[in-house]
Coordinates of C-alpha atoms in Angstrom, one line a residue:
Chain A
X1 CA -18.8 7.6 71.5
X2 CA -19.2 4.3 69.9
X3 CA -18.7 5.6 66.5
X4 CA -15.7 7.4 67.3
X5 CA -14.2 4.1 68.8
X6 CA -15.1 2.2 65.5
X7 CA -13.4 4.8 63.6
X8 CA -10.3 4.6 65.9
X9 CA -10.1 0.8 65.5
X10 CA -10.2 1.6 61.5
X11 CA -7.3 4.1 61.8
X12 CA -5.4 1.5 64.1
X13 CA -6.0 -1.3 61.7
X14 CA -3.8 0.5 59.1
X15 CA -1.3 2.2 61.4
X16 CA 1.5 -0.1 60.9
X17 CA 1.5 -0.1 57.3
X18 CA 4.6 1.1 55.5
X19 CA 2.8 3.2 52.8
X20 CA 6.2 3.8 51.0
X21 CA 6.3 0.2 50.4
X22 CA 2.9 0.0 49.2
X23 CA 3.6 3.0 46.8
X24 CA 6.5 1.0 45.4
X25 CA 4.5 -1.9 44.7
X26 CA 1.6 0.1 43.2
X27 CA 4.3 1.6 40.9
X28 CA 5.7 -1.7 39.8
X29 CA 2.1 -3.1 39.2
X30 CA 1.6 0.1 37.0
X31 CA 4.7 -0.6 35.3
X32 CA 4.3 -4.4 34.7
X33 CA 0.6 -3.7 33.6
X34 CA 1.6 -0.7 31.3
X35 CA 4.7 -2.3 29.5
X36 CA 3.1 -5.7 29.0
X37 CA -0.2 -4.3 27.9
X38 CA 1.8 -2.3 25.3
X39 CA 3.6 -5.4 23.9
X40 CA 0.4 -7.5 24.2
X41 CA -1.7 -5.2 21.9
X42 CA 1.2 -4.9 19.4
X43 CA 1.6 -8.6 19.0
X44 CA -1.8 -9.6 19.8
X45 CA -3.2 -7.3 17.3
X46 CA -0.7 -8.6 14.6
X47 CA -1.5 -11.9 15.5
X48 CA -5.4 -11.3 15.6
X49 CA -5.4 -9.6 12.2
X50 CA -3.3 -12.4 10.6
X51 CA -5.5 -15.1 12.3
X52 CA -8.7 -13.4 10.8
X53 CA -7.1 -12.8 7.4
X54 CA -6.1 -16.4 6.8
X55 CA -9.5 -17.6 7.8
X56 CA -11.4 -19.3 4.9
X57 CA -13.1 -16.8 2.6
X58 CA -10.9 -13.9 3.8
X59 CA -8.4 -11.6 2.1
X60 CA -5.4 -13.8 2.6
X61 CA -7.1 -17.0 3.1
X62 CA -4.4 -19.6 4.0
X63 CA -5.4 -23.0 5.7
X64 CA -1.8 -23.9 6.7
X65 CA -1.0 -20.5 8.4
X66 CA -4.4 -20.4 10.0
X67 CA -4.2 -23.8 11.3
X68 CA -0.6 -23.5 12.9
X69 CA -1.4 -20.1 14.1
X70 CA -4.6 -21.6 15.9
X71 CA -2.9 -24.4 17.3
X72 CA 0.0 -22.4 18.8
X73 CA -2.6 -19.9 20.4
X74 CA -4.5 -22.6 21.8
X75 CA -1.6 -24.3 23.5
X76 CA -0.4 -21.1 24.9
X77 CA -3.8 -20.3 26.4
X78 CA -4.2 -23.8 28.0
X79 CA -1.1 -23.5 30.1
X80 CA -1.7 -22.0 33.5
X81 CA 0.0 -18.7 33.8
X82 CA 2.1 -19.7 36.8
X83 CA 3.6 -22.8 35.0
X84 CA 3.9 -20.9 31.8
X85 CA 6.0 -18.2 33.6
X86 CA 8.3 -20.8 35.5
X87 CA 8.6 -22.8 32.2
X88 CA 9.8 -20.0 30.0
X89 CA 12.4 -18.8 32.4
X90 CA 15.3 -19.3 30.2
X91 CA 13.6 -17.4 27.3
X92 CA 12.8 -14.8 29.6
X93 CA 16.6 -14.3 30.4
X94 CA 17.5 -14.2 26.7
X95 CA 15.0 -11.5 26.0
X96 CA 15.4 -9.1 28.7
X97 CA 18.6 -10.6 30.7
X98 CA 16.9 -11.4 34.1
X99 CA 14.0 -13.6 35.0
X100 CA 13.2 -11.4 38.2
X101 CA 11.7 -7.9 38.9
X102 CA 9.4 -6.1 36.8
X103 CA 11.7 -6.5 33.7
X104 CA 11.6 -10.4 34.0
X105 CA 7.7 -10.5 34.3
X106 CA 7.1 -8.7 31.0
X107 CA 7.9 -11.4 28.6
X108 CA 5.6 -14.2 30.5
X109 CA 3.0 -11.7 30.9
X110 CA 3.1 -10.9 26.9
X111 CA 3.3 -14.5 26.1
X112 CA 0.4 -15.3 28.0
X113 CA -1.8 -12.5 27.4
X114 CA -1.0 -12.1 23.6
X115 CA -2.8 -15.1 22.4
X116 CA -5.7 -14.6 24.4
X117 CA -5.9 -10.9 23.1
X118 CA -5.6 -12.2 19.5
X119 CA -8.4 -14.4 19.7
X120 CA -10.6 -11.5 21.0
X121 CA -9.3 -9.3 18.1
X122 CA -10.2 -12.1 15.7
X123 CA -13.7 -12.2 17.2
X124 CA -14.0 -8.4 16.8
X125 CA -12.7 -8.6 13.2
X126 CA -15.4 -11.1 12.5
X127 CA -18.3 -8.8 13.3
X128 CA -17.1 -6.2 10.5
X129 CA -19.8 -6.3 8.0
X130 CA -18.4 -8.2 4.8
X131 CA -20.2 -5.8 2.6
X132 CA -18.3 -2.9 3.7
X133 CA -15.2 -4.9 2.8
X134 CA -16.5 -5.5 -0.2
X135 CA -17.4 -1.8 -1.0
X136 CA -13.7 -0.8 -0.4
X137 CA -12.5 -3.6 -2.6
X138 CA -14.8 -2.1 -5.3
X139 CA -13.3 1.1 -4.6
X140 CA -9.8 0.1 -5.6
X141 CA -8.5 0.0 -2.0
X142 CA -5.4 -2.1 -1.4
X143 CA -5.3 -4.9 1.2
X144 CA -3.2 -2.9 3.6
X145 CA -5.9 0.0 3.1
X146 CA -8.7 -2.3 3.7
X147 CA -7.2 -3.8 6.9
X148 CA -5.9 -0.4 8.4
X149 CA -8.8 1.9 7.2
X150 CA -11.6 -0.4 7.1
X151 CA -11.3 -3.4 9.2
X152 CA -9.6 -2.1 12.2
X153 CA -11.6 1.2 12.1
X154 CA -14.8 -0.5 11.7
X155 CA -14.0 -3.1 14.7
X156 CA -12.6 -0.3 16.8
X157 CA -15.0 -0.7 19.7
X158 CA -14.8 -4.3 19.7
X159 CA -10.9 -4.1 19.8
X160 CA -11.1 -1.4 22.6
X161 CA -13.3 -3.9 24.6
X162 CA -11.0 -6.4 24.1
X163 CA -7.9 -4.4 25.3
X164 CA -10.1 -3.7 28.5
X165 CA -10.7 -7.3 29.1
X166 CA -7.0 -8.3 28.4
X167 CA -5.9 -5.4 30.8
X168 CA -8.1 -6.7 33.4
X169 CA -6.9 -10.1 33.0
X170 CA -3.3 -8.8 33.3
X171 CA -3.9 -7.2 36.4
X172 CA -4.6 -10.6 38.1
X173 CA -1.7 -12.0 36.1
X174 CA 0.8 -9.4 37.5
X175 CA -0.4 -10.4 40.9
X176 CA 0.6 -13.9 40.4
X177 CA 4.0 -12.9 38.9
X178 CA 4.4 -11.5 42.1
X179 CA 4.6 -14.9 43.5
X180 CA 7.9 -15.6 41.8
X181 CA 9.6 -12.4 42.7
X182 CA 8.1 -9.9 40.1
X183 CA 7.3 -7.2 42.6
X184 CA 3.9 -5.2 42.6
X185 CA 1.0 -5.1 44.7
X186 CA 0.4 -9.0 44.5
X187 CA 3.9 -9.8 45.5
X188 CA 3.0 -7.6 48.7
X189 CA -0.3 -9.3 49.3
X190 CA 1.3 -12.7 49.0
X191 CA 4.5 -12.0 51.1
X192 CA 3.2 -9.8 53.8
X193 CA -0.6 -10.1 53.7
X194 CA -0.6 -14.1 53.4
X195 CA 2.8 -15.4 54.5
X196 CA 3.2 -13.1 57.4
X197 CA -0.6 -12.7 58.6
X198 CA -0.8 -9.1 57.9
X199 CA -4.5 -8.8 57.2
X200 CA -4.0 -4.9 56.9
X201 CA -1.7 -5.2 54.1
X202 CA -3.9 -7.8 52.4
X203 CA -6.7 -5.4 52.5
X204 CA -4.9 -2.4 51.1
X205 CA -3.3 -4.2 48.4
X206 CA -6.3 -6.0 47.4
X207 CA -8.2 -2.9 47.5
X208 CA -5.9 -1.1 45.4
X209 CA -6.1 -4.0 42.8
X210 CA -9.8 -3.9 43.0
X211 CA -9.7 0.2 42.2
X212 CA -7.4 -0.5 39.5
X213 CA -9.5 -3.0 37.7
X214 CA -12.7 -0.7 38.2
X215 CA -10.8 2.2 36.7
X216 CA -9.7 0.2 33.7
X217 CA -13.0 -1.1 33.1
X218 CA -14.7 2.3 33.3
X219 CA -12.3 3.9 31.0
X220 CA -12.9 1.1 28.5
X221 CA -16.6 1.2 28.6
X222 CA -16.5 5.2 28.3
X223 CA -14.4 4.9 25.2
X224 CA -16.7 2.2 23.6
X225 CA -19.5 4.4 24.4
X226 CA -17.9 7.4 23.0
X227 CA -16.9 5.7 19.7
X228 CA -20.0 3.6 19.2
X229 CA -21.8 5.1 15.9
X230 CA -24.6 2.3 15.6
Chain B
X1 CA -26.7 -11.6 -29.0
X2 CA -27.7 -7.9 -30.1
X3 CA -31.1 -8.2 -31.2
X4 CA -31.6 -5.7 -34.0
X5 CA -34.7 -3.8 -33.2
X6 CA -37.3 -2.7 -35.9
X7 CA -39.0 -0.4 -33.3
X8 CA -38.2 3.1 -31.9
X9 CA -34.6 3.2 -31.0
X10 CA -34.5 4.6 -27.2
X11 CA -30.8 3.7 -27.3
X12 CA -29.9 6.2 -30.2
X13 CA -31.9 9.1 -28.9
X14 CA -30.2 8.7 -25.5
X15 CA -26.9 8.5 -27.1
X16 CA -27.5 11.6 -29.3
X17 CA -28.3 13.5 -26.5
X18 CA -25.1 12.5 -24.6
X19 CA -22.7 13.7 -27.4
X20 CA -23.4 17.3 -26.3
X21 CA -22.4 16.6 -22.9
X22 CA -18.7 16.6 -22.2
X23 CA -17.6 13.5 -19.8
X24 CA -16.2 14.7 -16.6
X25 CA -17.3 18.5 -17.0
X26 CA -15.9 20.2 -14.3
X27 CA -15.2 17.3 -12.5
X28 CA -11.9 15.9 -11.0
X29 CA -10.2 13.5 -13.2
X30 CA -7.4 11.6 -11.6
X31 CA -4.9 10.1 -14.0
X32 CA -5.6 6.6 -14.7
X33 CA -2.9 4.6 -16.2
X34 CA -5.0 1.6 -17.3
X35 CA -8.0 3.4 -18.6
X36 CA -7.4 4.1 -22.5
X37 CA -11.1 4.4 -23.3
X38 CA -11.2 4.6 -27.4
X39 CA -14.6 6.5 -27.2
X40 CA -16.1 3.5 -28.9
X41 CA -19.7 2.5 -28.5
X42 CA -19.1 -0.5 -26.4
X43 CA -18.2 0.1 -22.8
X44 CA -18.5 -3.4 -21.2
X45 CA -17.9 -6.5 -23.0
X46 CA -18.4 -9.7 -21.1
X47 CA -17.3 -12.7 -23.1
X48 CA -18.3 -16.1 -22.1
X49 CA -18.5 -15.4 -18.4
X50 CA -18.9 -18.5 -16.2
X51 CA -18.6 -18.8 -12.4
X52 CA -18.5 -22.2 -10.9
X53 CA -18.2 -22.9 -7.1
X54 CA -16.7 -25.8 -5.6
X55 CA -17.9 -27.3 -2.4
X56 CA -16.4 -30.5 -1.7
X57 CA -17.5 -32.7 -4.6
X58 CA -20.3 -30.5 -5.7
X59 CA -19.8 -27.9 -8.2
X60 CA -22.6 -25.2 -8.4
X61 CA -22.7 -23.2 -11.6
X62 CA -23.9 -19.6 -10.4
X63 CA -23.2 -18.1 -14.0
X64 CA -23.3 -20.1 -17.1
X65 CA -21.6 -18.9 -20.3
X66 CA -22.9 -15.2 -20.3
X67 CA -21.9 -12.7 -23.1
X68 CA -23.3 -9.1 -22.9
X69 CA -22.2 -5.9 -24.5
X70 CA -23.3 -2.8 -22.5
X71 CA -22.9 0.6 -24.6
X72 CA -21.7 3.7 -23.5
X73 CA -24.5 5.7 -22.1
X74 CA -26.9 2.7 -21.5
X75 CA -28.9 2.1 -18.4
X76 CA -28.5 -1.5 -18.8
X77 CA -30.7 -3.8 -16.4
X78 CA -30.4 -7.3 -15.6
X79 CA -33.4 -8.7 -14.2
X80 CA -33.7 -12.3 -12.6
X81 CA -35.0 -14.1 -9.6
X82 CA -33.0 -14.5 -6.6
X83 CA -30.5 -17.3 -7.2
X84 CA -30.5 -16.5 -11.1
X85 CA -26.7 -15.5 -10.8
X86 CA -27.4 -11.8 -11.4
X87 CA -25.3 -10.9 -8.2
X88 CA -22.5 -12.9 -9.0
X89 CA -22.6 -11.6 -12.7
X90 CA -22.4 -8.0 -11.7
X91 CA -19.7 -8.8 -9.3
X92 CA -17.7 -10.3 -12.0
X93 CA -17.7 -6.9 -13.9
X94 CA -15.3 -5.4 -11.5
X95 CA -13.8 -8.6 -10.6
X96 CA -15.0 -8.9 -7.1
X97 CA -15.9 -12.4 -8.0
X98 CA -13.0 -13.7 -10.4
X99 CA -14.9 -15.6 -13.3
X100 CA -14.0 -19.1 -13.7
X101 CA -14.1 -18.5 -17.5
X102 CA -14.5 -15.8 -19.8
X103 CA -13.2 -12.2 -20.2
X104 CA -14.3 -8.9 -18.7
X105 CA -13.5 -6.0 -20.9
X106 CA -14.1 -2.6 -19.5
X107 CA -13.2 0.6 -21.6
X108 CA -11.1 -1.5 -23.8
X109 CA -9.0 -3.0 -21.0
X110 CA -9.3 -6.7 -20.3
X111 CA -9.7 -6.5 -16.6
X112 CA -9.3 -10.2 -16.2
X113 CA -5.4 -9.9 -17.4
X114 CA -4.4 -7.3 -15.0
X115 CA -2.2 -7.6 -12.2
X116 CA -3.6 -6.5 -8.8
X117 CA -2.3 -3.1 -8.5
X118 CA -3.7 -2.4 -12.2
X119 CA -6.8 -3.7 -11.2
X120 CA -7.3 -1.7 -8.2
X121 CA -6.7 1.5 -10.5
X122 CA -9.3 0.2 -12.9
X123 CA -11.7 -0.3 -10.1
X124 CA -11.4 3.3 -9.2
X125 CA -13.2 4.2 -12.4
X126 CA -15.9 1.7 -11.8
X127 CA -18.4 2.9 -9.1
X128 CA -20.5 0.6 -7.2
X129 CA -23.6 0.8 -5.1
X130 CA -25.4 -1.9 -2.8
X131 CA -28.2 -3.2 -1.5
X132 CA -27.4 -2.6 2.0
X133 CA -25.4 0.3 1.1
X134 CA -22.1 -0.7 2.8
X135 CA -21.1 2.5 4.4
X136 CA -18.2 2.8 6.9
X137 CA -20.4 2.9 10.1
X138 CA -17.6 4.7 12.0
X139 CA -17.0 7.5 9.6
X140 CA -19.2 10.7 8.9
X141 CA -20.9 11.2 5.6
X142 CA -18.2 13.3 4.5
X143 CA -15.6 11.0 5.4
X144 CA -17.6 8.1 3.7
X145 CA -17.5 10.2 0.4
X146 CA -14.1 11.3 0.9
X147 CA -12.8 7.9 1.3
X148 CA -12.5 6.8 -2.4
X149 CA -10.9 10.3 -3.1
X150 CA -8.2 9.7 -0.4
X151 CA -7.7 6.3 -2.2
X152 CA -7.1 8.2 -5.3
X153 CA -4.7 10.5 -3.6
X154 CA -6.4 13.7 -4.3
X155 CA -5.1 16.8 -2.6
X156 CA -6.8 17.5 0.8
X157 CA -8.2 21.0 -0.3
X158 CA -9.4 19.5 -3.5
X159 CA -11.2 16.8 -1.5
X160 CA -13.2 19.2 0.5
X161 CA -14.7 20.9 -2.5
X162 CA -15.4 17.4 -4.4
X163 CA -17.2 16.0 -1.4
X164 CA -19.2 19.4 -1.2
X165 CA -19.9 19.0 -4.8
X166 CA -21.1 15.6 -4.6
X167 CA -23.1 16.0 -1.4
X168 CA -25.0 18.7 -3.4
X169 CA -25.4 16.5 -6.3
X170 CA -27.2 13.8 -4.4
X171 CA -29.0 16.3 -2.1
X172 CA -27.4 15.7 1.2
X173 CA -25.3 19.0 1.8
X174 CA -27.4 19.4 5.2
X175 CA -26.1 16.1 6.4
X176 CA -22.4 15.8 6.0
X177 CA -21.4 15.6 9.6
X178 CA -23.9 12.9 10.4
X179 CA -23.2 9.1 10.8
X180 CA -24.8 6.6 8.6
X181 CA -26.8 5.2 11.7
X182 CA -28.5 8.7 11.7
X183 CA -29.7 8.7 8.2
X184 CA -32.8 6.9 6.5
X185 CA -32.4 4.1 4.0
X186 CA -32.7 6.5 0.9
X187 CA -30.3 8.8 2.6
X188 CA -27.8 6.0 3.0
X189 CA -28.1 5.0 -0.6
X190 CA -27.4 8.6 -1.6
X191 CA -24.2 8.6 0.4
X192 CA -23.3 5.3 -1.4
X193 CA -23.9 7.0 -4.8
X194 CA -22.1 10.0 -3.9
X195 CA -19.1 7.8 -2.7
X196 CA -19.4 5.7 -5.8
X197 CA -19.3 8.8 -8.1
X198 CA -16.4 10.4 -6.5
X199 CA -13.5 9.5 -8.9
X200 CA -15.8 10.2 -12.0
X201 CA -16.4 6.5 -12.8
X202 CA -17.6 5.8 -16.4
X203 CA -19.6 3.0 -15.2
X204 CA -21.8 2.8 -12.1
X205 CA -22.8 -0.8 -11.0
X206 CA -25.8 -1.0 -9.0
X207 CA -26.4 -4.4 -6.8
X208 CA -30.1 -4.3 -6.1
X209 CA -29.6 -0.6 -5.2
X210 CA -33.4 -0.1 -4.4
X211 CA -34.5 -3.5 -3.1
X212 CA -34.0 -2.6 0.5
X213 CA -36.2 0.6 0.0
X214 CA -39.8 1.3 0.0
X215 CA -41.6 2.2 -3.1
X216 CA -41.4 6.1 -2.8
X217 CA -37.9 6.1 -1.8
X218 CA -37.0 3.7 -4.5
X219 CA -38.5 6.1 -7.2
X220 CA -36.5 9.1 -5.9
X221 CA -33.3 6.9 -6.2
X222 CA -34.3 5.8 -9.7
X223 CA -34.7 9.2 -10.7
X224 CA -31.6 10.2 -9.3
X225 CA -29.5 7.5 -11.2
X226 CA -31.5 8.6 -14.3
X227 CA -30.2 12.3 -14.0
X228 CA -26.9 10.9 -13.2
X229 CA -26.9 8.9 -16.4
X230 CA -28.2 12.0 -18.6
X231 CA -26.1 14.7 -16.9
X232 CA -22.9 13.1 -16.1
X233 CA -23.0 10.7 -19.1
X234 CA -22.5 7.9 -16.8
X235 CA -23.3 4.3 -18.0
X236 CA -25.1 2.2 -15.5
X237 CA -25.5 -1.4 -15.0
X238 CA -28.0 -2.5 -12.4
X239 CA -29.2 -5.8 -11.4
X240 CA -32.9 -6.1 -9.9
X241 CA -35.7 -8.3 -9.5
X242 CA -38.3 -5.7 -10.0
X243 CA -39.6 -5.1 -13.6
X244 CA -40.5 -1.4 -12.4
X245 CA -36.9 -0.7 -12.0
X246 CA -36.3 -1.9 -15.6
X247 CA -39.3 -0.2 -17.0
X248 CA -38.7 3.2 -15.1
X249 CA -35.0 3.9 -16.0
X250 CA -33.5 1.1 -18.2
X251 CA -33.2 1.3 -22.1
X252 CA -31.7 -2.2 -22.4
X253 CA -32.4 -5.3 -20.6
X254 CA -31.1 -8.7 -20.0
X255 CA -33.2 -11.6 -18.4
X256 CA -31.2 -14.1 -16.6
X257 CA -32.6 -17.6 -15.4
X258 CA -30.5 -20.3 -13.9
X259 CA -27.1 -18.6 -14.6
X260 CA -28.0 -18.0 -18.2
X261 CA -29.0 -14.9 -20.2
X262 CA -32.2 -16.2 -21.8
X263 CA -33.5 -12.9 -23.4
X264 CA -31.8 -9.6 -24.1
X265 CA -32.7 -6.5 -26.1
X266 CA -34.3 -3.1 -25.8
X267 CA -36.6 -2.7 -22.9
X268 CA -39.5 -1.8 -25.3
X269 CA -39.0 -5.0 -27.2
X270 CA -38.6 -7.2 -24.5
X271 CA -41.4 -5.6 -22.5
X272 CA -44.0 -5.6 -25.4
X273 CA -43.0 -9.1 -26.7
X274 CA -41.6 -11.3 -24.2
X275 CA -40.5 -14.4 -25.7
X276 CA -39.5 -16.8 -22.6
X277 CA -41.7 -17.7 -19.9
X278 CA -39.4 -15.9 -17.1
X279 CA -39.6 -12.7 -19.2
X280 CA -43.3 -13.0 -19.3
X281 CA -43.5 -13.5 -15.7
X282 CA -41.5 -10.3 -15.1
X283 CA -43.6 -8.4 -17.4
X284 CA -46.7 -9.3 -15.7
X285 CA -45.4 -7.5 -12.4
X286 CA -46.1 -4.3 -13.9
X287 CA -48.7 -4.8 -16.8
X288 CA -51.9 -6.3 -17.4
X289 CA -51.0 -9.2 -19.8
X290 CA -53.3 -9.9 -22.4
X291 CA -54.8 -13.3 -22.5
X292 CA -55.4 -14.0 -25.8
X293 CA -57.6 -17.1 -25.0
X294 CA -60.5 -14.8 -24.2
X295 CA -60.8 -13.8 -27.7
X296 CA -60.8 -16.9 -29.5
X297 CA -63.8 -17.8 -31.6
X298 CA -65.3 -14.3 -32.1
X299 CA -67.3 -14.8 -35.3
X300 CA -68.0 -11.4 -35.9
X301 CA -64.6 -10.5 -36.9
X302 CA -60.8 -10.6 -36.5
X303 CA -59.0 -10.0 -33.2
X304 CA -55.9 -8.0 -33.6
X305 CA -53.2 -6.7 -31.3
X306 CA -52.1 -3.2 -32.1
X307 CA -48.4 -2.0 -30.5
X308 CA -48.3 1.7 -30.6
X309 CA -44.7 3.0 -29.8
X310 CA -43.7 6.7 -29.4
X311 CA -45.7 9.9 -30.1
X312 CA -48.0 7.8 -32.4
X313 CA -49.6 6.3 -29.2
X314 CA -51.4 9.6 -29.0
X315 CA -52.6 10.0 -32.5
X316 CA -56.0 8.9 -33.6
X317 CA -54.7 6.5 -36.1
X318 CA -57.0 3.6 -35.4
X319 CA -60.1 5.8 -35.7
X320 CA -58.8 7.3 -39.2
X321 CA -57.9 4.2 -40.8
X322 CA -60.9 2.3 -39.8
X323 CA -63.1 5.3 -40.9
X324 CA -61.8 4.8 -44.4
X325 CA -63.7 1.6 -44.8
X326 CA -67.0 0.6 -43.8
X327 CA -65.6 -1.7 -41.0
X328 CA -66.1 -0.9 -37.3
X329 CA -64.2 -2.0 -34.3
X330 CA -64.4 -2.7 -30.4
X331 CA -61.6 -2.2 -28.0
X332 CA -61.4 -5.5 -26.0
X333 CA -58.4 -4.8 -23.9
X334 CA -55.6 -2.0 -23.8
X335 CA -52.9 -0.2 -22.1
X336 CA -51.5 3.2 -22.7
X337 CA -48.4 4.0 -20.6
X338 CA -45.1 5.3 -20.7
X339 CA -41.6 3.4 -20.4
X340 CA -38.9 5.3 -19.3
X341 CA -39.9 8.4 -21.7
X342 CA -41.3 6.6 -24.4
X343 CA -45.2 6.6 -24.7
X344 CA -46.2 3.1 -25.8
X345 CA -50.0 1.4 -26.1
X346 CA -51.2 -2.0 -26.5
X347 CA -54.5 -2.4 -27.8
X348 CA -56.3 -5.6 -28.5
X349 CA -59.2 -4.6 -31.1
X350 CA -62.0 -6.7 -32.6
X351 CA -62.4 -5.6 -36.2
X352 CA -65.7 -6.1 -37.8
X353 CA -66.6 -5.9 -41.4
X354 CA -66.0 -7.7 -44.7
X355 CA -62.6 -9.4 -45.3
X356 CA -61.5 -7.0 -47.8
X357 CA -62.4 -4.2 -45.3
X358 CA -60.5 -5.5 -42.4
X359 CA -57.8 -6.4 -44.6
X360 CA -57.3 -2.8 -45.8
X361 CA -57.6 -1.5 -42.1
X362 CA -54.5 -4.0 -41.3
X363 CA -52.5 -2.7 -44.2
X364 CA -53.3 0.8 -43.5
X365 CA -52.1 0.6 -39.8
X366 CA -49.1 -1.2 -40.8
X367 CA -48.4 1.7 -43.4
X368 CA -48.4 4.3 -40.6
X369 CA -45.8 2.3 -38.7
X370 CA -47.8 0.4 -36.3
X371 CA -47.0 -3.2 -35.5
X372 CA -50.2 -5.2 -35.9
X373 CA -50.6 -8.8 -35.4
X374 CA -53.7 -10.9 -35.7
X375 CA -54.4 -13.1 -32.7
X376 CA -57.9 -14.5 -33.7

């Protein structure tokens, strides 16, 4: 009898939830995550490779480029996300035409995550055996070939791990973006769960975010395991 | 620089063997815009190579004005202690390190004057293997060997056949689908060799290729290199710190010390009559060096060192010449061995008898082509 009533309480707790709203929030979160991840990887990979190549002793050694790039990345990484997001609203409007909704959230998400991802890519590339690059040079490979077919290939598990970490970080950023009108699960959690004292919605939205992070991490780990050849 | 040799010319024997073997026999030969090899004897010419590194105000000279000539068909060994600059020098041959001064001429082309695109093409004809193999860890054995062929834009179907051929050559046909981490050190080096030979190089550079391997694996890799040199006519330039490597497969050697080449010549000459102390130290790694100090002041006769090189090593020359006189002899110390394929012997012998008798024995030995020196 007692168990049954506990079960009934559990059901009752979630009875008033508007699941349609939750579904829409989930959709928005996934959209924000997907698009911002796509651009973060493209931009961050390019930056990370450039950062690595311009390091002393590497293929495109260039102290000025490296120093400037490094400073910009450090600055972007030190600004708290919520502040960054507000302060680049004019830029966001230029890029996507609006500063709200899923669209408006993507530029700040990318600008916050790409420098972070670039650093992770740089670290992953540093792990590539110098000798393998040298062997490719000795075979007459061009710099592009070495970057694509040797460095990125050899660093692939490190880069996948970096993508996983960045994706998880982006999940929490999307929740913060919710605070200034981006929508998504974070938005629901803040507006309903926190501001309107709806613990049921808070539990569901946070629960879904936890599931999302777990899925991302599991997928990333699985890929890394599958592609490890050492 | 090239020391004329009075002794057996292993060099010429090797070369005459090679004349009958057409280069690149049944092997893919990609068109190479920069390789106009003129068929002459010299394949690699290093002219006044210096490499200096600047670190702040400190300038270190890794290679100091080295000039070397490597002939077609040679297995040329550069031996030196670690830090002698040999690793930097071999990297200057394919310009992985650009020399601060000097010219690198390979197959008649001055590599130091080439633009990067042309240099990349030239490098496709210079194979290189490494101490730590440097294979792509994320690629299978097949993909590793196929990599240089893809760089040379060989059609896919041809790549398959060529990879099969190369894996067979190095004895890894069974292991094509494995990853480097699943192979032993010797197998990894075989993959490295197959990869280096893929585009039919004229030269194979070996950077301490056996230093990370155990003695047994070392000798199997060395015999593979020797086969490659003989059957494919590929010139080999190797660096090592082990005299054993030089003795087993090289016909010419250069000894490096503190960035300079201090001694160079046919391996037999350098091995049997080392001039510099470094060279003597290396020779001592593999041979009992004869310490002439022990043989001083033997009143009964004269102490001579007799060098046998070639098939005469197995002839009873010493006995025959001594028998002609009334002199006798005692062997004080001696070695009879082989260097690469050449038998050689080095005996320290005390000749007893009248001055006339010993004199005529010495003359007789010299007449029969032995190198005799009186050491006491």
